[in-house]
Amino acid sequence: MNVAGIFKPEYFYQPKKALQRLLYFQARPNTEFVDQRLPWGMNIRIRPLEEHGKIISTLGVIDLAVTETLWRLAEPGELVVDVGANIGYMSAVLAARVSSTDGGSVWSFEAHPEIFTELKYNVDNWQKQLKNINFHIKNLAVSNTHGQIELRIPESFASNRGLASVVTQEKYLSENITNESQSLTIESCYLDEIFRNQNIGVLKIDVEGHELQVLKGAVKLLTDRRIRDCVFEEHLDYPTPVTNLLESFGYQVLRIKRGFNRPIVLEPNSQISRTSWQPTSFIATQNSERLIKLFAKPGWQILKAKL
């Protein structure tokens, strides 16, 4: 084992994980599902041979910088939204953070019906633990329309089920999607119709390139400045149609960089090399002063958090 391979904050701040890695102390899974304990005390059922499951089994967390970002941005008692929830890992982060004696609401949207059943299983268990949280889970694709749209299922879906994506007409033509087994017809909604009067503290979006359509379906929310912070993955170099849209509504866009002892926020055009193993994520915020203060303290709070 290359010792340098464990010199990561996930291992440095979780010595048990580092020891497991060094000693190969990780049982070979012989079941389709296993339960894993997350650092902050919630259990999540995963598929140990699938990409997300492997990461959680090995590191305890998925995308530590974004995980910590959501934890720092969210506030106890508020309403938060997870678009592209998958099995609910990021929803678990948000739920743990907004949980309070005054309640807190977590809305999770997952389009793929099979993954949604696994999200529901996890949320049902979390509801027993976090009785004061209002969970709302929706088997819907979030877009800029209400109706039916196509969800493309790539060949690699079995090994990484975070890669399913909504098929727009342009994408359909450019990628020559003709095999019916490659796509699935699903119901869609848009955020403005769901959240007519509520304020959203944190909106997390991870929808494999469909982020622009999600935000176009939230124009009233953005206009009324009822979304305080938006955390999203971006596959293109800044500026992008997504960042342009958010900035047109007065949001400041910042790039999230993974440091060793905390996430760092930088100017969106910072010259940082992209990596094949770590997605590039951004924050759009109404209140940059608040955000800078929240990110000033060193340490990974999420790895020390306990319910």
JSON list of N, CA and C in Angstrom, two decimals, residues 24-86:
[
{"chain": "A", "resi": 24, "resn": "TYR", "atom": "N", "xyz": [-6.03, -3.02, 4.83]},
{"chain": "A", "resi": 24, "resn": "TYR", "atom": "CA", "xyz": [-7.00, -3.67, 3.95]},
{"chain": "A", "resi": 24, "resn": "TYR", "atom": "C", "xyz": [-8.18, -4.22, 4.75]},
{"chain": "A", "resi": 25, "resn": "PHE", "atom": "N", "xyz": [-8.51, -3.52, 5.86]},
{"chain": "A", "resi": 25, "resn": "PHE", "atom": "CA", "xyz": [-9.55, -4.02, 6.73]},
{"chain": "A", "resi": 25, "resn": "PHE", "atom": "C", "xyz": [-10.92, -3.61, 6.20]},
{"chain": "A", "resi": 26, "resn": "GLN", "atom": "N", "xyz": [-11.25, -4.19, 5.06]},
{"chain": "A", "resi": 26, "resn": "GLN", "atom": "CA", "xyz": [-12.54, -3.87, 4.45]},
{"chain": "A", "resi": 26, "resn": "GLN", "atom": "C", "xyz": [-13.08, -5.16, 3.86]},
{"chain": "A", "resi": 27, "resn": "ALA", "atom": "N", "xyz": [-14.12, -5.68, 4.48]},
{"chain": "A", "resi": 27, "resn": "ALA", "atom": "CA", "xyz": [-14.65, -6.96, 4.05]},
{"chain": "A", "resi": 27, "resn": "ALA", "atom": "C", "xyz": [-15.19, -6.88, 2.63]},
{"chain": "A", "resi": 28, "resn": "ARG", "atom": "N", "xyz": [-14.94, -7.93, 1.88]},
{"chain": "A", "resi": 28, "resn": "ARG", "atom": "CA", "xyz": [-15.48, -7.98, 0.52]},
{"chain": "A", "resi": 28, "resn": "ARG", "atom": "C", "xyz": [-16.98, -8.19, 0.59]},
{"chain": "A", "resi": 29, "resn": "PRO", "atom": "N", "xyz": [-17.76, -7.29, 0.02]},
{"chain": "A", "resi": 29, "resn": "PRO", "atom": "CA", "xyz": [-19.22, -7.40, 0.14]},
{"chain": "A", "resi": 29, "resn": "PRO", "atom": "C", "xyz": [-19.76, -8.63, -0.57]},
{"chain": "A", "resi": 30, "resn": "ASN", "atom": "N", "xyz": [-20.69, -9.30, 0.05]},
{"chain": "A", "resi": 30, "resn": "ASN", "atom": "CA", "xyz": [-21.33, -10.46, -0.58]},
{"chain": "A", "resi": 30, "resn": "ASN", "atom": "C", "xyz": [-22.84, -10.29, -0.64]},
{"chain": "A", "resi": 31, "resn": "THR", "atom": "N", "xyz": [-23.30, -9.05, -0.44]},
{"chain": "A", "resi": 31, "resn": "THR", "atom": "CA", "xyz": [-24.72, -8.74, -0.53]},
{"chain": "A", "resi": 31, "resn": "THR", "atom": "C", "xyz": [-24.91, -7.54, -1.44]},
{"chain": "A", "resi": 32, "resn": "GLU", "atom": "N", "xyz": [-26.12, -7.38, -1.95]},
{"chain": "A", "resi": 32, "resn": "GLU", "atom": "CA", "xyz": [-26.41, -6.27, -2.86]},
{"chain": "A", "resi": 32, "resn": "GLU", "atom": "C", "xyz": [-26.37, -4.93, -2.14]},
{"chain": "A", "resi": 33, "resn": "PHE", "atom": "N", "xyz": [-26.85, -4.92, -0.88]},
{"chain": "A", "resi": 33, "resn": "PHE", "atom": "CA", "xyz": [-26.89, -3.69, -0.09]},
{"chain": "A", "resi": 33, "resn": "PHE", "atom": "C", "xyz": [-26.15, -3.89, 1.23]},
{"chain": "A", "resi": 34, "resn": "VAL", "atom": "N", "xyz": [-25.57, -2.82, 1.72]},
{"chain": "A", "resi": 34, "resn": "VAL", "atom": "CA", "xyz": [-25.02, -2.80, 3.08]},
{"chain": "A", "resi": 34, "resn": "VAL", "atom": "C", "xyz": [-25.35, -1.45, 3.70]},
{"chain": "A", "resi": 35, "resn": "ASP", "atom": "N", "xyz": [-25.40, -1.42, 5.02]},
{"chain": "A", "resi": 35, "resn": "ASP", "atom": "CA", "xyz": [-25.60, -0.17, 5.75]},
{"chain": "A", "resi": 35, "resn": "ASP", "atom": "C", "xyz": [-24.26, 0.40, 6.17]},
{"chain": "A", "resi": 36, "resn": "GLN", "atom": "N", "xyz": [-24.10, 1.71, 5.97]},
{"chain": "A", "resi": 36, "resn": "GLN", "atom": "CA", "xyz": [-22.87, 2.39, 6.38]},
{"chain": "A", "resi": 36, "resn": "GLN", "atom": "C", "xyz": [-23.23, 3.52, 7.33]},
{"chain": "A", "resi": 37, "resn": "ARG", "atom": "N", "xyz": [-22.40, 3.69, 8.34]},
{"chain": "A", "resi": 37, "resn": "ARG", "atom": "CA", "xyz": [-22.58, 4.78, 9.29]},
{"chain": "A", "resi": 37, "resn": "ARG", "atom": "C", "xyz": [-21.85, 6.01, 8.77]},
{"chain": "A", "resi": 38, "resn": "LEU", "atom": "N", "xyz": [-22.56, 7.12, 8.60]},
{"chain": "A", "resi": 38, "resn": "LEU", "atom": "CA", "xyz": [-21.95, 8.37, 8.16]},
{"chain": "A", "resi": 38, "resn": "LEU", "atom": "C", "xyz": [-21.28, 9.05, 9.36]},
{"chain": "A", "resi": 39, "resn": "PRO", "atom": "N", "xyz": [-20.28, 9.88, 9.12]},
{"chain": "A", "resi": 39, "resn": "PRO", "atom": "CA", "xyz": [-19.52, 10.47, 10.23]},
{"chain": "A", "resi": 39, "resn": "PRO", "atom": "C", "xyz": [-20.37, 11.21, 11.26]},
{"chain": "A", "resi": 40, "resn": "TRP", "atom": "N", "xyz": [-21.49, 11.78, 10.84]},
{"chain": "A", "resi": 40, "resn": "TRP", "atom": "CA", "xyz": [-22.31, 12.58, 11.77]},
{"chain": "A", "resi": 40, "resn": "TRP", "atom": "C", "xyz": [-23.40, 11.75, 12.42]},
{"chain": "A", "resi": 41, "resn": "GLY", "atom": "N", "xyz": [-23.41, 10.43, 12.22]},
{"chain": "A", "resi": 41, "resn": "GLY", "atom": "CA", "xyz": [-24.28, 9.57, 13.02]},
{"chain": "A", "resi": 41, "resn": "GLY", "atom": "C", "xyz": [-25.52, 9.04, 12.35]},
{"chain": "A", "resi": 42, "resn": "MET", "atom": "N", "xyz": [-25.69, 9.24, 11.05]},
{"chain": "A", "resi": 42, "resn": "MET", "atom": "CA", "xyz": [-26.84, 8.69, 10.33]},
{"chain": "A", "resi": 42, "resn": "MET", "atom": "C", "xyz": [-26.37, 7.49, 9.51]},
{"chain": "A", "resi": 43, "resn": "ASN", "atom": "N", "xyz": [-27.25, 6.48, 9.41]},
{"chain": "A", "resi": 43, "resn": "ASN", "atom": "CA", "xyz": [-26.95, 5.32, 8.58]},
{"chain": "A", "resi": 43, "resn": "ASN", "atom": "C", "xyz": [-27.48, 5.53, 7.18]},
{"chain": "A", "resi": 44, "resn": "ILE", "atom": "N", "xyz": [-26.79, 4.99, 6.19]},
{"chain": "A", "resi": 44, "resn": "ILE", "atom": "CA", "xyz": [-27.25, 5.06, 4.81]},
{"chain": "A", "resi": 44, "resn": "ILE", "atom": "C", "xyz": [-27.06, 3.69, 4.17]},
{"chain": "A", "resi": 45, "resn": "ARG", "atom": "N", "xyz": [-28.07, 3.23, 3.47]},
{"chain": "A", "resi": 45, "resn": "ARG", "atom": "CA", "xyz": [-27.95, 1.95, 2.76]},
{"chain": "A", "resi": 45, "resn": "ARG", "atom": "C", "xyz": [-27.36, 2.21, 1.39]},
{"chain": "A", "resi": 46, "resn": "ILE", "atom": "N", "xyz": [-26.32, 1.49, 1.06]},
{"chain": "A", "resi": 46, "resn": "ILE", "atom": "CA", "xyz": [-25.60, 1.68, -0.20]},
{"chain": "A", "resi": 46, "resn": "ILE", "atom": "C", "xyz": [-25.48, 0.35, -0.95]},
{"chain": "A", "resi": 47, "resn": "ARG", "atom": "N", "xyz": [-25.16, 0.47, -2.23]},
{"chain": "A", "resi": 47, "resn": "ARG", "atom": "CA", "xyz": [-24.72, -0.69, -3.01]},
{"chain": "A", "resi": 47, "resn": "ARG", "atom": "C", "xyz": [-23.19, -0.66, -3.00]},
{"chain": "A", "resi": 48, "resn": "PRO", "atom": "N", "xyz": [-22.53, -1.57, -2.32]},
{"chain": "A", "resi": 48, "resn": "PRO", "atom": "CA", "xyz": [-21.09, -1.47, -2.13]},
{"chain": "A", "resi": 48, "resn": "PRO", "atom": "C", "xyz": [-20.26, -1.62, -3.40]},
{"chain": "A", "resi": 49, "resn": "LEU", "atom": "N", "xyz": [-20.83, -2.16, -4.47]},
{"chain": "A", "resi": 49, "resn": "LEU", "atom": "CA", "xyz": [-20.07, -2.33, -5.71]},
{"chain": "A", "resi": 49, "resn": "LEU", "atom": "C", "xyz": [-20.31, -1.20, -6.70]},
{"chain": "A", "resi": 50, "resn": "GLU", "atom": "N", "xyz": [-21.22, -0.28, -6.37]},
{"chain": "A", "resi": 50, "resn": "GLU", "atom": "CA", "xyz": [-21.50, 0.87, -7.22]},
{"chain": "A", "resi": 50, "resn": "GLU", "atom": "C", "xyz": [-20.61, 2.03, -6.80]},
{"chain": "A", "resi": 51, "resn": "GLU", "atom": "N", "xyz": [-20.38, 3.01, -7.70]},
{"chain": "A", "resi": 51, "resn": "GLU", "atom": "CA", "xyz": [-19.40, 4.06, -7.46]},
{"chain": "A", "resi": 51, "resn": "GLU", "atom": "C", "xyz": [-19.63, 4.81, -6.15]},
{"chain": "A", "resi": 52, "resn": "HIS", "atom": "N", "xyz": [-20.85, 5.28, -5.93]},
{"chain": "A", "resi": 52, "resn": "HIS", "atom": "CA", "xyz": [-21.13, 6.03, -4.70]},
{"chain": "A", "resi": 52, "resn": "HIS", "atom": "C", "xyz": [-20.91, 5.15, -3.47]},
{"chain": "A", "resi": 53, "resn": "GLY", "atom": "N", "xyz": [-21.34, 3.90, -3.56]},
{"chain": "A", "resi": 53, "resn": "GLY", "atom": "CA", "xyz": [-21.17, 2.98, -2.44]},
{"chain": "A", "resi": 53, "resn": "GLY", "atom": "C", "xyz": [-19.71, 2.72, -2.12]},
{"chain": "A", "resi": 54, "resn": "LYS", "atom": "N", "xyz": [-18.90, 2.56, -3.15]},
{"chain": "A", "resi": 54, "resn": "LYS", "atom": "CA", "xyz": [-17.46, 2.34, -2.93]},
{"chain": "A", "resi": 54, "resn": "LYS", "atom": "C", "xyz": [-16.83, 3.52, -2.23]},
{"chain": "A", "resi": 55, "resn": "ILE", "atom": "N", "xyz": [-17.20, 4.73, -2.66]},
{"chain": "A", "resi": 55, "resn": "ILE", "atom": "CA", "xyz": [-16.61, 5.94, -2.06]},
{"chain": "A", "resi": 55, "resn": "ILE", "atom": "C", "xyz": [-16.99, 6.06, -0.60]},
{"chain": "A", "resi": 56, "resn": "ILE", "atom": "N", "xyz": [-18.27, 5.85, -0.28]},
{"chain": "A", "resi": 56, "resn": "ILE", "atom": "CA", "xyz": [-18.71, 5.94, 1.10]},
{"chain": "A", "resi": 56, "resn": "ILE", "atom": "C", "xyz": [-18.03, 4.87, 1.95]},
{"chain": "A", "resi": 57, "resn": "SER", "atom": "N", "xyz": [-17.91, 3.66, 1.42]},
{"chain": "A", "resi": 57, "resn": "SER", "atom": "CA", "xyz": [-17.27, 2.58, 2.16]},
{"chain": "A", "resi": 57, "resn": "SER", "atom": "C", "xyz": [-15.81, 2.90, 2.45]},
{"chain": "A", "resi": 58, "resn": "THR", "atom": "N", "xyz": [-15.13, 3.52, 1.48]},
{"chain": "A", "resi": 58, "resn": "THR", "atom": "CA", "xyz": [-13.70, 3.77, 1.61]},
{"chain": "A", "resi": 58, "resn": "THR", "atom": "C", "xyz": [-13.39, 5.03, 2.39]},
{"chain": "A", "resi": 59, "resn": "LEU", "atom": "N", "xyz": [-14.09, 6.12, 2.06]},
{"chain": "A", "resi": 59, "resn": "LEU", "atom": "CA", "xyz": [-13.76, 7.43, 2.63]},
{"chain": "A", "resi": 59, "resn": "LEU", "atom": "C", "xyz": [-14.74, 7.91, 3.70]},
{"chain": "A", "resi": 60, "resn": "GLY", "atom": "N", "xyz": [-15.91, 7.31, 3.75]},
{"chain": "A", "resi": 60, "resn": "GLY", "atom": "CA", "xyz": [-16.93, 7.74, 4.71]},
{"chain": "A", "resi": 60, "resn": "GLY", "atom": "C", "xyz": [-17.79, 8.88, 4.22]},
{"chain": "A", "resi": 61, "resn": "VAL", "atom": "N", "xyz": [-17.31, 9.62, 3.20]},
{"chain": "A", "resi": 61, "resn": "VAL", "atom": "CA", "xyz": [-18.04, 10.77, 2.66]},
{"chain": "A", "resi": 61, "resn": "VAL", "atom": "C", "xyz": [-17.88, 10.79, 1.14]},
{"chain": "A", "resi": 62, "resn": "ILE", "atom": "N", "xyz": [-18.78, 11.51, 0.47]},
{"chain": "A", "resi": 62, "resn": "ILE", "atom": "CA", "xyz": [-18.67, 11.76, -0.96]},
{"chain": "A", "resi": 62, "resn": "ILE", "atom": "C", "xyz": [-18.39, 13.24, -1.16]},
{"chain": "A", "resi": 63, "resn": "ASP", "atom": "N", "xyz": [-17.34, 13.55, -1.91]},
{"chain": "A", "resi": 63, "resn": "ASP", "atom": "CA", "xyz": [-17.00, 14.94, -2.21]},
{"chain": "A", "resi": 63, "resn": "ASP", "atom": "C", "xyz": [-16.98, 15.79, -0.94]},
{"chain": "A", "resi": 64, "resn": "LEU", "atom": "N", "xyz": [-15.92, 15.63, -0.16]},
{"chain": "A", "resi": 64, "resn": "LEU", "atom": "CA", "xyz": [-15.82, 16.26, 1.15]},
{"chain": "A", "resi": 64, "resn": "LEU", "atom": "C", "xyz": [-16.01, 17.77, 1.09]},
{"chain": "A", "resi": 65, "resn": "ALA", "atom": "N", "xyz": [-15.47, 18.43, 0.06]},
{"chain": "A", "resi": 65, "resn": "ALA", "atom": "CA", "xyz": [-15.57, 19.89, -0.02]},
{"chain": "A", "resi": 65, "resn": "ALA", "atom": "C", "xyz": [-17.03, 20.34, -0.15]},
{"chain": "A", "resi": 66, "resn": "VAL", "atom": "N", "xyz": [-17.80, 19.67, -1.00]},
{"chain": "A", "resi": 66, "resn": "VAL", "atom": "CA", "xyz": [-19.22, 20.03, -1.16]},
{"chain": "A", "resi": 66, "resn": "VAL", "atom": "C", "xyz": [-20.01, 19.63, 0.08]},
{"chain": "A", "resi": 67, "resn": "THR", "atom": "N", "xyz": [-19.70, 18.49, 0.65]},
{"chain": "A", "resi": 67, "resn": "THR", "atom": "CA", "xyz": [-20.35, 18.05, 1.89]},
{"chain": "A", "resi": 67, "resn": "THR", "atom": "C", "xyz": [-20.20, 19.11, 2.97]},
{"chain": "A", "resi": 68, "resn": "GLU", "atom": "N", "xyz": [-18.97, 19.58, 3.17]},
{"chain": "A", "resi": 68, "resn": "GLU", "atom": "CA", "xyz": [-18.70, 20.60, 4.18]},
{"chain": "A", "resi": 68, "resn": "GLU", "atom": "C", "xyz": [-19.35, 21.93, 3.82]},
{"chain": "A", "resi": 69, "resn": "THR", "atom": "N", "xyz": [-19.37, 22.24, 2.53]},
{"chain": "A", "resi": 69, "resn": "THR", "atom": "CA", "xyz": [-20.00, 23.48, 2.07]},
{"chain": "A", "resi": 69, "resn": "THR", "atom": "C", "xyz": [-21.48, 23.50, 2.43]},
{"chain": "A", "resi": 70, "resn": "LEU", "atom": "N", "xyz": [-22.18, 22.41, 2.17]},
{"chain": "A", "resi": 70, "resn": "LEU", "atom": "CA", "xyz": [-23.60, 22.35, 2.51]},
{"chain": "A", "resi": 70, "resn": "LEU", "atom": "C", "xyz": [-23.81, 22.46, 4.01]},
{"chain": "A", "resi": 71, "resn": "TRP", "atom": "N", "xyz": [-22.95, 21.82, 4.78]},
{"chain": "A", "resi": 71, "resn": "TRP", "atom": "CA", "xyz": [-23.06, 21.87, 6.24]},
{"chain": "A", "resi": 71, "resn": "TRP", "atom": "C", "xyz": [-22.89, 23.30, 6.74]},
{"chain": "A", "resi": 72, "resn": "ARG", "atom": "N", "xyz": [-21.91, 24.02, 6.20]},
{"chain": "A", "resi": 72, "resn": "ARG", "atom": "CA", "xyz": [-21.65, 25.38, 6.69]},
{"chain": "A", "resi": 72, "resn": "ARG", "atom": "C", "xyz": [-22.72, 26.36, 6.23]},
{"chain": "A", "resi": 73, "resn": "LEU", "atom": "N", "xyz": [-23.25, 26.18, 5.04]},
{"chain": "A", "resi": 73, "resn": "LEU", "atom": "CA", "xyz": [-24.22, 27.14, 4.51]},
{"chain": "A", "resi": 73, "resn": "LEU", "atom": "C", "xyz": [-25.61, 27.00, 5.14]},
{"chain": "A", "resi": 74, "resn": "ALA", "atom": "N", "xyz": [-26.04, 25.77, 5.38]},
{"chain": "A", "resi": 74, "resn": "ALA", "atom": "CA", "xyz": [-27.40, 25.54, 5.90]},
{"chain": "A", "resi": 74, "resn": "ALA", "atom": "C", "xyz": [-27.49, 25.97, 7.35]},
{"chain": "A", "resi": 75, "resn": "GLU", "atom": "N", "xyz": [-28.71, 26.33, 7.76]},
{"chain": "A", "resi": 75, "resn": "GLU", "atom": "CA", "xyz": [-28.95, 26.77, 9.13]},
{"chain": "A", "resi": 75, "resn": "GLU", "atom": "C", "xyz": [-30.06, 25.93, 9.76]},
{"chain": "A", "resi": 76, "resn": "PRO", "atom": "N", "xyz": [-29.97, 25.67, 11.06]},
{"chain": "A", "resi": 76, "resn": "PRO", "atom": "CA", "xyz": [-31.01, 24.89, 11.74]},
{"chain": "A", "resi": 76, "resn": "PRO", "atom": "C", "xyz": [-32.40, 25.50, 11.53]},
{"chain": "A", "resi": 77, "resn": "GLY", "atom": "N", "xyz": [-33.36, 24.64, 11.24]},
{"chain": "A", "resi": 77, "resn": "GLY", "atom": "CA", "xyz": [-34.75, 25.06, 11.15]},
{"chain": "A", "resi": 77, "resn": "GLY", "atom": "C", "xyz": [-35.22, 25.53, 9.80]},
{"chain": "A", "resi": 78, "resn": "GLU", "atom": "N", "xyz": [-34.32, 25.68, 8.81]},
{"chain": "A", "resi": 78, "resn": "GLU", "atom": "CA", "xyz": [-34.76, 26.24, 7.54]},
{"chain": "A", "resi": 78, "resn": "GLU", "atom": "C", "xyz": [-35.10, 25.16, 6.51]},
{"chain": "A", "resi": 79, "resn": "LEU", "atom": "N", "xyz": [-35.59, 25.62, 5.35]},
{"chain": "A", "resi": 79, "resn": "LEU", "atom": "CA", "xyz": [-35.96, 24.74, 4.26]},
{"chain": "A", "resi": 79, "resn": "LEU", "atom": "C", "xyz": [-34.80, 24.64, 3.28]},
{"chain": "A", "resi": 80, "resn": "VAL", "atom": "N", "xyz": [-34.44, 23.41, 2.90]},
{"chain": "A", "resi": 80, "resn": "VAL", "atom": "CA", "xyz": [-33.35, 23.18, 1.96]},
{"chain": "A", "resi": 80, "resn": "VAL", "atom": "C", "xyz": [-33.82, 22.20, 0.89]},
{"chain": "A", "resi": 81, "resn": "VAL", "atom": "N", "xyz": [-33.17, 22.24, -0.27]},
{"chain": "A", "resi": 81, "resn": "VAL", "atom": "CA", "xyz": [-33.63, 21.46, -1.42]},
{"chain": "A", "resi": 81, "resn": "VAL", "atom": "C", "xyz": [-32.44, 20.74, -2.06]},
{"chain": "A", "resi": 82, "resn": "ASP", "atom": "N", "xyz": [-32.62, 19.45, -2.34]},
{"chain": "A", "resi": 82, "resn": "ASP", "atom": "CA", "xyz": [-31.61, 18.62, -2.98]},
{"chain": "A", "resi": 82, "resn": "ASP", "atom": "C", "xyz": [-32.17, 18.13, -4.31]},
{"chain": "A", "resi": 83, "resn": "VAL", "atom": "N", "xyz": [-31.69, 18.71, -5.42]},
{"chain": "A", "resi": 83, "resn": "VAL", "atom": "CA", "xyz": [-32.14, 18.32, -6.75]},
{"chain": "A", "resi": 83, "resn": "VAL", "atom": "C", "xyz": [-31.10, 17.38, -7.36]},
{"chain": "A", "resi": 84, "resn": "GLY", "atom": "N", "xyz": [-31.53, 16.18, -7.68]},
{"chain": "A", "resi": 84, "resn": "GLY", "atom": "CA", "xyz": [-30.61, 15.13, -8.09]},
{"chain": "A", "resi": 84, "resn": "GLY", "atom": "C", "xyz": [-30.08, 14.42, -6.86]},
{"chain": "A", "resi": 85, "resn": "ALA", "atom": "N", "xyz": [-31.01, 13.91, -6.04]},
{"chain": "A", "resi": 85, "resn": "ALA", "atom": "CA", "xyz": [-30.66, 13.43, -4.70]},
{"chain": "A", "resi": 85, "resn": "ALA", "atom": "C", "xyz": [-29.98, 12.07, -4.71]},
{"chain": "A", "resi": 86, "resn": "ASN", "atom": "N", "xyz": [-30.15, 11.27, -5.79]},
{"chain": "A", "resi": 86, "resn": "ASN", "atom": "CA", "xyz": [-29.62, 9.92, -5.83]},
{"chain": "A", "resi": 86, "resn": "ASN", "atom": "C", "xyz": [-30.15, 9.15, -4.62]}
]
